[in-house]
PDB file of C-alpha atoms and ligand atoms in Angstrom:
ATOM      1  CA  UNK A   1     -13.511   6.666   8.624  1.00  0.00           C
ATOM      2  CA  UNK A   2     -11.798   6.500   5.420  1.00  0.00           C
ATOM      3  CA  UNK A   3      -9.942   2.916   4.049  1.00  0.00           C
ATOM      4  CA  UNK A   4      -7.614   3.244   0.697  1.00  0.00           C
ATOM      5  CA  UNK A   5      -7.620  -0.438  -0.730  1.00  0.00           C
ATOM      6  CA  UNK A   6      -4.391  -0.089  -3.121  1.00  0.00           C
ATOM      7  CA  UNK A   7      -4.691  -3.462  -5.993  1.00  0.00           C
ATOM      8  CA  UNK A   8      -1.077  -3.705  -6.946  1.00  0.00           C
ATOM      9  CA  UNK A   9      -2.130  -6.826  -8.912  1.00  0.00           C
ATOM     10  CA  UNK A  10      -1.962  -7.034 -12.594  1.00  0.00           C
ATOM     11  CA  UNK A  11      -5.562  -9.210 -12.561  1.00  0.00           C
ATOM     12  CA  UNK A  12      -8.693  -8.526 -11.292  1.00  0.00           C
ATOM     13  CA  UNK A  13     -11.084 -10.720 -10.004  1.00  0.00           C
ATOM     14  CA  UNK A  14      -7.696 -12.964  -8.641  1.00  0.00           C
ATOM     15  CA  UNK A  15      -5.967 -13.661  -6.235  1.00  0.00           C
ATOM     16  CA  UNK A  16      -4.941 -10.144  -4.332  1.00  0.00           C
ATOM     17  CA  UNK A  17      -8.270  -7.964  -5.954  1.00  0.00           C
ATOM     18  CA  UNK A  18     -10.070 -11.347  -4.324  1.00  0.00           C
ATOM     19  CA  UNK A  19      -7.791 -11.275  -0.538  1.00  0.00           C
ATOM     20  CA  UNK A  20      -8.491  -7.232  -0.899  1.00  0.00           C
ATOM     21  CA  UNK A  21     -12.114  -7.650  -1.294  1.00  0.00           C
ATOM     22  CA  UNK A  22     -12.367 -10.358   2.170  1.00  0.00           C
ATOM     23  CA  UNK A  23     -10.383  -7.448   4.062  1.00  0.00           C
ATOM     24  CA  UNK A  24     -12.898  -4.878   2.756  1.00  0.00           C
ATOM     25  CA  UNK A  25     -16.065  -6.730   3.952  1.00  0.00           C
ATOM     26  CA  UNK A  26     -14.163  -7.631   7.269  1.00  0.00           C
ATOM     27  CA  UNK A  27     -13.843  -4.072   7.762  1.00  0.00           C
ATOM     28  CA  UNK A  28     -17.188  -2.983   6.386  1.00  0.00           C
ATOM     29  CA  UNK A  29     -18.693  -5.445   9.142  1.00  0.00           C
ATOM     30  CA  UNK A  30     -16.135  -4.514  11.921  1.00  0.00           C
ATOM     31  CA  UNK A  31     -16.602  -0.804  11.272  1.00  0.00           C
ATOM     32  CA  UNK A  32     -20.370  -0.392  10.367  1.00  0.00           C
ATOM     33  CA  UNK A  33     -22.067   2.544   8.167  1.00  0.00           C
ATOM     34  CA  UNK A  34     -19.373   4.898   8.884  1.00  0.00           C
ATOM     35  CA  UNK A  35     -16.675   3.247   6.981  1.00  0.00           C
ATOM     36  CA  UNK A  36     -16.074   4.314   3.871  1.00  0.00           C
ATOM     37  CA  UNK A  37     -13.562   2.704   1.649  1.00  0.00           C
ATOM     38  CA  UNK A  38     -11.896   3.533  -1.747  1.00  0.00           C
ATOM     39  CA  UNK A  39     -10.844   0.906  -4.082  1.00  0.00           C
ATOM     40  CA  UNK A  40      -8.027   2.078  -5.981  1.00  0.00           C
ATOM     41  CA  UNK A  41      -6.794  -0.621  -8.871  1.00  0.00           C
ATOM     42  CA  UNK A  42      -3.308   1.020 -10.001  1.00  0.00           C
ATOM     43  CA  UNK A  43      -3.779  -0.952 -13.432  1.00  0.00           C
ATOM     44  CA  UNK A  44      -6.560   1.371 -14.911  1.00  0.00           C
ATOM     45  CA  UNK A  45      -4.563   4.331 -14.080  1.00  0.00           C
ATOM     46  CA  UNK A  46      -2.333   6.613 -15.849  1.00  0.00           C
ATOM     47  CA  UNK A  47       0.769   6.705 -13.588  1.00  0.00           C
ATOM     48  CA  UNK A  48       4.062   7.546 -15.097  1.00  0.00           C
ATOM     49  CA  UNK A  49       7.752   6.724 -13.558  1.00  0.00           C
ATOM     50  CA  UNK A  50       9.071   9.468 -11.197  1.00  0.00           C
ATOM     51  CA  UNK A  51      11.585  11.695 -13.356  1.00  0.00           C
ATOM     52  CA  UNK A  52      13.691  12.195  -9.909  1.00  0.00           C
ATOM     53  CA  UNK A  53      13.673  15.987 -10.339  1.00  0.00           C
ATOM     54  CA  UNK A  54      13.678  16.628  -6.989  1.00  0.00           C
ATOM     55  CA  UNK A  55      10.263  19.330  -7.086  1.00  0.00           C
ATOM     56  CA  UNK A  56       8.640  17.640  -4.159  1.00  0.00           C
ATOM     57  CA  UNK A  57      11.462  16.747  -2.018  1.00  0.00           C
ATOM     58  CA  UNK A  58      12.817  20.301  -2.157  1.00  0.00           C
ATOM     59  CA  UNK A  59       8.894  22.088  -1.777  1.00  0.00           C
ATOM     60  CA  UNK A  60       7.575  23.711   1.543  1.00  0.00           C
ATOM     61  CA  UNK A  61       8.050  20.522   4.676  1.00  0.00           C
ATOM     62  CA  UNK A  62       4.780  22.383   5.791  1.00  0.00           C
ATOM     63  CA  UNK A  63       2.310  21.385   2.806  1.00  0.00           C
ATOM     64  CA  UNK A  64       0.611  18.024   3.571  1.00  0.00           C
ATOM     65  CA  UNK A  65       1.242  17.382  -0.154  1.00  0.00           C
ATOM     66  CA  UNK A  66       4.214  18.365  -1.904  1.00  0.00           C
ATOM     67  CA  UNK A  67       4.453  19.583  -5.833  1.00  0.00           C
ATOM     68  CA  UNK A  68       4.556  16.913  -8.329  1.00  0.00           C
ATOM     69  CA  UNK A  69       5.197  18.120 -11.569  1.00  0.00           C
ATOM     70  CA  UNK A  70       3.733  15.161 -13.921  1.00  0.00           C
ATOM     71  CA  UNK A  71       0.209  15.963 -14.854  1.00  0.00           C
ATOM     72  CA  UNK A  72      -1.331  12.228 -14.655  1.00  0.00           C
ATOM     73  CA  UNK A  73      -3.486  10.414 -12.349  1.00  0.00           C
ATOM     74  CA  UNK A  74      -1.394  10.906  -9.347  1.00  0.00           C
ATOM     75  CA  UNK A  75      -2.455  14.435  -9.046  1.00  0.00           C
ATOM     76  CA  UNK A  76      -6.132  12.793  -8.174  1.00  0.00           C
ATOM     77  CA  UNK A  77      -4.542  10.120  -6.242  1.00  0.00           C
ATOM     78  CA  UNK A  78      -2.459  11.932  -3.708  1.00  0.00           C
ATOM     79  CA  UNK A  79      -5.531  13.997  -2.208  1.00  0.00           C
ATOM     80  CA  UNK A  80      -6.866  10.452  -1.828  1.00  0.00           C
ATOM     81  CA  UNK A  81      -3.689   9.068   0.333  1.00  0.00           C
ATOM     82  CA  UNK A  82      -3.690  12.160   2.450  1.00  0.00           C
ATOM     83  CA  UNK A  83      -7.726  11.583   3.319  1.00  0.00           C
ATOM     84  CA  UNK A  84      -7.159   8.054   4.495  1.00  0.00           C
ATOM     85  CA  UNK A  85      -7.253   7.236   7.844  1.00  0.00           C
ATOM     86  CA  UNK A  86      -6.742   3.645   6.771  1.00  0.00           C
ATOM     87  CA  UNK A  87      -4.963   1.838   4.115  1.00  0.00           C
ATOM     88  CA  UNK A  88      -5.482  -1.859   2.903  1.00  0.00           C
ATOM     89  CA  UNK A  89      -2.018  -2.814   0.528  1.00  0.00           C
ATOM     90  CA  UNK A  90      -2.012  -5.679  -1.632  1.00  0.00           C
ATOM     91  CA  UNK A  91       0.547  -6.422  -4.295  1.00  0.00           C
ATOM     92  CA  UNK A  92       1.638 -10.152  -5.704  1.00  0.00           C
ATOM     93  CA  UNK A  93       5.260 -11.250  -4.681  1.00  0.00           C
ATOM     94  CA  UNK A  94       6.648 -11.271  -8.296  1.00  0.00           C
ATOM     95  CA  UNK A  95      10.377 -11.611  -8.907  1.00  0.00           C
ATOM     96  CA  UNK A  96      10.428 -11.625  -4.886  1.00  0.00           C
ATOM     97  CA  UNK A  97       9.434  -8.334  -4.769  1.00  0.00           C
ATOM     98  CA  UNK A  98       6.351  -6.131  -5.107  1.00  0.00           C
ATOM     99  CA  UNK A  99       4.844  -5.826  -8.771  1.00  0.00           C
ATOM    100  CA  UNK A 100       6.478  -2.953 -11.193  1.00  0.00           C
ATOM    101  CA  UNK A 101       3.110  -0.971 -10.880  1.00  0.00           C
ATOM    102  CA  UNK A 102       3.063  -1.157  -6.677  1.00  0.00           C
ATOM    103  CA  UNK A 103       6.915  -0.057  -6.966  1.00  0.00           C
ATOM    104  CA  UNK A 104       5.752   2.724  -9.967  1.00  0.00           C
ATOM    105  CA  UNK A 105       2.966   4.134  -7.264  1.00  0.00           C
ATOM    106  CA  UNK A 106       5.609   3.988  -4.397  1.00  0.00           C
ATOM    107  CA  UNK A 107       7.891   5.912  -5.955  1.00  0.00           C
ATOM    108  CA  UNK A 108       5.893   8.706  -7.475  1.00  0.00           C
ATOM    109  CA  UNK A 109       4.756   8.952  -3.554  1.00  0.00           C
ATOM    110  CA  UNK A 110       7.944   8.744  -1.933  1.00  0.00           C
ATOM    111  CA  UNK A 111       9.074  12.688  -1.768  1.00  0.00           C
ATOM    112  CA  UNK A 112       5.320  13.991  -2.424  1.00  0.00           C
ATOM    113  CA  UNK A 113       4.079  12.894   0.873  1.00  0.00           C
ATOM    114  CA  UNK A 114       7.136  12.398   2.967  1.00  0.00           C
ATOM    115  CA  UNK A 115       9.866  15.254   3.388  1.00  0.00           C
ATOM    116  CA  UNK A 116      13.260  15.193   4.742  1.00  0.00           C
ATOM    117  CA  UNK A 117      13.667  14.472   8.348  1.00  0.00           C
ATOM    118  CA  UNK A 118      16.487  14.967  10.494  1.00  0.00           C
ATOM    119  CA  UNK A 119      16.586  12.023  12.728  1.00  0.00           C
ATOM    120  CA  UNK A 120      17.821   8.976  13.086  1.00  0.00           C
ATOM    121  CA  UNK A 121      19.334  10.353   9.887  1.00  0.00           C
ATOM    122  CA  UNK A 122      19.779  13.345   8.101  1.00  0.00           C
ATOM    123  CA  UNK A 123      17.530  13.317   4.942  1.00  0.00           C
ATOM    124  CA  UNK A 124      15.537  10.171   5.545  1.00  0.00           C
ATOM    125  CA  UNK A 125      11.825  10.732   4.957  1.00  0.00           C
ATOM    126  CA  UNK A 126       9.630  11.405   7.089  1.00  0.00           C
ATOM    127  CA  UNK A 127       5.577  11.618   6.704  1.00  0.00           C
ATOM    128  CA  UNK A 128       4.708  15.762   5.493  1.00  0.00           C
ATOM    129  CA  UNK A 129       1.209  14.060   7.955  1.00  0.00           C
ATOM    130  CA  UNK A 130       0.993  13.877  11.958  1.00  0.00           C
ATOM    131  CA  UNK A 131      -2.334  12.337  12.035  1.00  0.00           C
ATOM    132  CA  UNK A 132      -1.644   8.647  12.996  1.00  0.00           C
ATOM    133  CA  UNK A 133      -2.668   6.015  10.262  1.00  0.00           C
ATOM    134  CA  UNK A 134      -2.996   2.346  10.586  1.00  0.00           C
ATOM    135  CA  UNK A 135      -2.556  -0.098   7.542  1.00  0.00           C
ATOM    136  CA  UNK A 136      -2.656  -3.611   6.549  1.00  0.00           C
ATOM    137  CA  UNK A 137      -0.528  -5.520   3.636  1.00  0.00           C
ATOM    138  CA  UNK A 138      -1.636  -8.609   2.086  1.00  0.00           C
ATOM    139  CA  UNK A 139       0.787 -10.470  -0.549  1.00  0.00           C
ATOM    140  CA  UNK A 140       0.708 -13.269  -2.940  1.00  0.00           C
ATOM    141  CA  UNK A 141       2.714 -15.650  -4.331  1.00  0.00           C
ATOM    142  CA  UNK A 142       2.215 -18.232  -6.826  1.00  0.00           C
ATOM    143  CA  UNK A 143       4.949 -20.994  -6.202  1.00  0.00           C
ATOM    144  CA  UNK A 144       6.495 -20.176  -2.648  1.00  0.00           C
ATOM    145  CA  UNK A 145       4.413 -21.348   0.977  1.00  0.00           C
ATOM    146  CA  UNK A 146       4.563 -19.133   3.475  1.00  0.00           C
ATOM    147  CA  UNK A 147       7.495 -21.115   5.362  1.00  0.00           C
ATOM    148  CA  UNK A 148      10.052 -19.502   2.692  1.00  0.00           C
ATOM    149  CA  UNK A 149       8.307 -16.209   3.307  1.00  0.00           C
ATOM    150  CA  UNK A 150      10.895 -14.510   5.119  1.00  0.00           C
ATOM    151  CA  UNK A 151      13.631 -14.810   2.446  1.00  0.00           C
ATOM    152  CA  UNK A 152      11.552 -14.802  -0.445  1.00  0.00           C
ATOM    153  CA  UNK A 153       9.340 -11.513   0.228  1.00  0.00           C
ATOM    154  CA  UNK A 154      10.870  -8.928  -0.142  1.00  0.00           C
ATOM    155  CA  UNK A 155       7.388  -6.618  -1.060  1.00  0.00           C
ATOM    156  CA  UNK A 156       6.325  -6.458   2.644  1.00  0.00           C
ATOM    157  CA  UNK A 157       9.070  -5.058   4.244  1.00  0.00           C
ATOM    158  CA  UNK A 158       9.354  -2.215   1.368  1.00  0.00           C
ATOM    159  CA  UNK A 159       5.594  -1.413   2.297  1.00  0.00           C
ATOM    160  CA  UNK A 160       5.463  -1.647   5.901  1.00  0.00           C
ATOM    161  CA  UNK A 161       8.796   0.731   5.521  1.00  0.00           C
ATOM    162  CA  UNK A 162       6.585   3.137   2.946  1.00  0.00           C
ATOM    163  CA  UNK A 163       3.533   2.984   5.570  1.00  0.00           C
ATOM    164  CA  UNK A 164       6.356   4.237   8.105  1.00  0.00           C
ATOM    165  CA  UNK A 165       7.962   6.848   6.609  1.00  0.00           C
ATOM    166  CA  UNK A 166       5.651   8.257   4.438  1.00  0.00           C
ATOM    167  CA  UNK A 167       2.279   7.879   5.862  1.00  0.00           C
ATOM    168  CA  UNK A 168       2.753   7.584   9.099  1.00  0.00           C
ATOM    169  CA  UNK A 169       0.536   4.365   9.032  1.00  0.00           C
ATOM    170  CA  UNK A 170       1.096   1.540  12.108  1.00  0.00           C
ATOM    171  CA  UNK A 171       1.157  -2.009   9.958  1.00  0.00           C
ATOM    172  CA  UNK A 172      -1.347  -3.662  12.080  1.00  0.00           C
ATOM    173  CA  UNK A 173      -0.720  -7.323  10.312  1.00  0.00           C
ATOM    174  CA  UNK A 174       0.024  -8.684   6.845  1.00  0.00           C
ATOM    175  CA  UNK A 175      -0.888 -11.651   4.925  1.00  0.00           C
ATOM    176  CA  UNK A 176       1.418 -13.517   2.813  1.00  0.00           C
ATOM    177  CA  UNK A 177      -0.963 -15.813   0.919  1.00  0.00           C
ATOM    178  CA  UNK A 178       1.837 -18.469  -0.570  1.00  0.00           C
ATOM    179  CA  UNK A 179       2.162 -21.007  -2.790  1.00  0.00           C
ATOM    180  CA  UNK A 180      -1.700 -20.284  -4.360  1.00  0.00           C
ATOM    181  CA  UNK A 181      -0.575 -21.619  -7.925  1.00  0.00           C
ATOM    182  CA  UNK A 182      -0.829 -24.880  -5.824  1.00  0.00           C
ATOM    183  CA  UNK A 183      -3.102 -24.497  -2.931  1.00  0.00           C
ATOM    184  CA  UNK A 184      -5.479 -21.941  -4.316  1.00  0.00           C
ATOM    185  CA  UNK A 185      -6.572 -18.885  -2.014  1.00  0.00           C
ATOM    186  CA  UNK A 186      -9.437 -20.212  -0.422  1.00  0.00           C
ATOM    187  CA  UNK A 187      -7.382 -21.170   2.872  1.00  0.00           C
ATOM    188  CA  UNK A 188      -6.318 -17.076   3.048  1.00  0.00           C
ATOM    189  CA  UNK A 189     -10.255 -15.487   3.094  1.00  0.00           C
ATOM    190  CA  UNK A 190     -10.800 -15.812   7.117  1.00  0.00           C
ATOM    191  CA  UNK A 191      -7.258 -14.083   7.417  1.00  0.00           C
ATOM    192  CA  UNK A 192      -7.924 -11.573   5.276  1.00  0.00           C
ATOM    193  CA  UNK A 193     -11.595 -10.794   6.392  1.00  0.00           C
ATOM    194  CA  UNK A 194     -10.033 -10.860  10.106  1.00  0.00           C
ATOM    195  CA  UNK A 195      -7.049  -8.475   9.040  1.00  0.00           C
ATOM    196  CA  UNK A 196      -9.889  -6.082   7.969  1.00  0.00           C
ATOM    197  CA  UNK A 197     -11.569  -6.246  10.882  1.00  0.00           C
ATOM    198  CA  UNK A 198      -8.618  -5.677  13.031  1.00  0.00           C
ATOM    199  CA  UNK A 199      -7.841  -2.539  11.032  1.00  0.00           C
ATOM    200  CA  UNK A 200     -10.878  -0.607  11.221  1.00  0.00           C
ATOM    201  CA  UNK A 201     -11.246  -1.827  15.271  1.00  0.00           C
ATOM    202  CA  UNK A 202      -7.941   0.500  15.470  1.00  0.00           C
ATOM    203  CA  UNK A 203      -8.266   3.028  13.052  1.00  0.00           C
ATOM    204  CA  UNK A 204      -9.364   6.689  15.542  1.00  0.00           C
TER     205      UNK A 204
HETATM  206  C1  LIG B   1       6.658 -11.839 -13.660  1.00  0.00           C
HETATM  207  C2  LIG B   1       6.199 -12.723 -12.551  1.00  0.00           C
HETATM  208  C3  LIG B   1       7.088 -13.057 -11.552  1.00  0.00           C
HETATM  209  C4  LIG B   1       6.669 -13.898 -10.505  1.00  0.00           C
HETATM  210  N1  LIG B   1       7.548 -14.187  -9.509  1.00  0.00           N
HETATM  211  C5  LIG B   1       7.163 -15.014  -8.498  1.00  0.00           C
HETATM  212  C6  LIG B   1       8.063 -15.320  -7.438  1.00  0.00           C
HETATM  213  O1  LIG B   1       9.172 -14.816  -7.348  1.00  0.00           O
HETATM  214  N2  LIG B   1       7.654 -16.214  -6.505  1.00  0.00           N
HETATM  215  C7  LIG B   1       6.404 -16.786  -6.553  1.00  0.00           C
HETATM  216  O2  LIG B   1       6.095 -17.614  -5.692  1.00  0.00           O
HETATM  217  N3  LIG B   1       5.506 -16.454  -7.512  1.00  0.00           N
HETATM  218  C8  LIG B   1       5.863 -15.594  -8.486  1.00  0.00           C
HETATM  219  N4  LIG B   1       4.948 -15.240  -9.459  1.00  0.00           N
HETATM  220  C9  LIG B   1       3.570 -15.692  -9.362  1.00  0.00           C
HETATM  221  C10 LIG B   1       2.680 -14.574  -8.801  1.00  0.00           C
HETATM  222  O3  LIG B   1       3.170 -14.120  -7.541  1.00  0.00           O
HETATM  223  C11 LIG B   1       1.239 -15.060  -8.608  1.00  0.00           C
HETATM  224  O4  LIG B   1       0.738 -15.415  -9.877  1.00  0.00           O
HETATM  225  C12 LIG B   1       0.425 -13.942  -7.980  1.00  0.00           C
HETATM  226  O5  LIG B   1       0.756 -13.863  -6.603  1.00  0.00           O
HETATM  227  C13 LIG B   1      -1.036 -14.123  -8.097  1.00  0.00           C
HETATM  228  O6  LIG B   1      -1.645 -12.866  -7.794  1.00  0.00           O
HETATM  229  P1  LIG B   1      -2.880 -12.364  -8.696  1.00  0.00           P
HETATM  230  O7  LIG B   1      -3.792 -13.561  -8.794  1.00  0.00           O
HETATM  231  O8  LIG B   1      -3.487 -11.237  -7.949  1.00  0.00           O
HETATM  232  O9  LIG B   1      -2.332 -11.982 -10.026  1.00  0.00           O
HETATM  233  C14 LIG B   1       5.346 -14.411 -10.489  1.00  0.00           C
HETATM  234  C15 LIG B   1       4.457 -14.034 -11.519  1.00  0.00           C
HETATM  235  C16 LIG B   1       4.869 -13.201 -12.527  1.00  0.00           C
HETATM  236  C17 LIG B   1       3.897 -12.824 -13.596  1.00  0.00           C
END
């Protein structure tokens, strides 16, 4: 079984590469030798802003992976999104929202690995993949505690959405790991372990 662990965080060795990490080794313990899992920081990589011209949404519906025109580190990327049977997101809440890079990697996935469907409405995306995928989604915020979550986060929703219509991925639970500026993120590692757990218990 393969597990994509996507660092959206500027820092590693902090607070979401640390979260990811406790998911991983849930997982690795929950799933045994046969789990295999990817780490995939988006800071060391060379990923440029979509140019919005349309090349993937418009290729074949039938390729797994649609065209993408910009020669980075996407092109190496996307065959590793469309292997996953898993996927472990973790991004910091910055601005209320999911960090530039997370947003960057969204976007240059959007069209590439989701094609236009035709319900509930004409042209919304929907995942190029029918193999079913599971996911998790762990978040961070420095200042906010998780009782403000729900108008303050707005990076979960746009990921659970992304795991929906692009990768057909099942969010099995997320994390919102508030307020660590104060309380540090020590109180967060048995939820994180136990999200990783969960996800490999229902990945096929
Ligand atoms: C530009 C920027 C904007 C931020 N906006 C918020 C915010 O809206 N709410 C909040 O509680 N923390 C905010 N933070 C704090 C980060 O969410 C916090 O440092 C991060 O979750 C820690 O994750 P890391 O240790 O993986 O970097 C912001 C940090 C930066 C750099």
């Amino acid at each position: 079984m393969n597990i994509l662990a996507v660092v959206g965080s500027y820092r590693k060795g902090k607070t979401i590469d640390t979260l990811i990490d406790k998911a991983i080794e849930g997982a690795k313990e929950g799933g045994g030798d046969h789990v295999h899992v990817e780490k995939l920081y988006l800071i060391d990589k060379n990923i440029e802003y979509c140019k919005n011209c349309m090349v993937c949404r418009r290729d074949d519906p039938d390729k797994p992976i649609a065209k993408c025109i910009i020669a980075d580190d996407m092109q190496t990327i996307y065959p590793m999104i469309e292997k996953a049977d898993g996927f472990i997101f973790g991004t910091p809440v910055n601005m209320g929202a999911a960090t530039a890079i997370m947003k960057t990697f969204l976007e240059r996935t959007c069209w590439v690995l989701a094609k236009p469907g035709k319900r509930p409405i004409r042209g919304c995306p929907t995942p190029r993949t029918t193999r079913k995928k599971m996911a998790i989604i762990i978040v961070s915020s420095g200042i906010i505690s998780p009782v403000f979550r729900r108008w303050c986060d707005d990076a979960t929703p746009l990921i659970k959405s992304f795991c929906a219509c692009h990768l057909n991925a099942k969010v099995l639970g997320s994390l919102y790991a508030g307020g660590v500026e104060r309380k540090g993120m020590d109180i967060y590692l048995d939820e994180a372990y136990k999200l990783g757990k969960k996800l490999v218990s229902c990945v096929q």
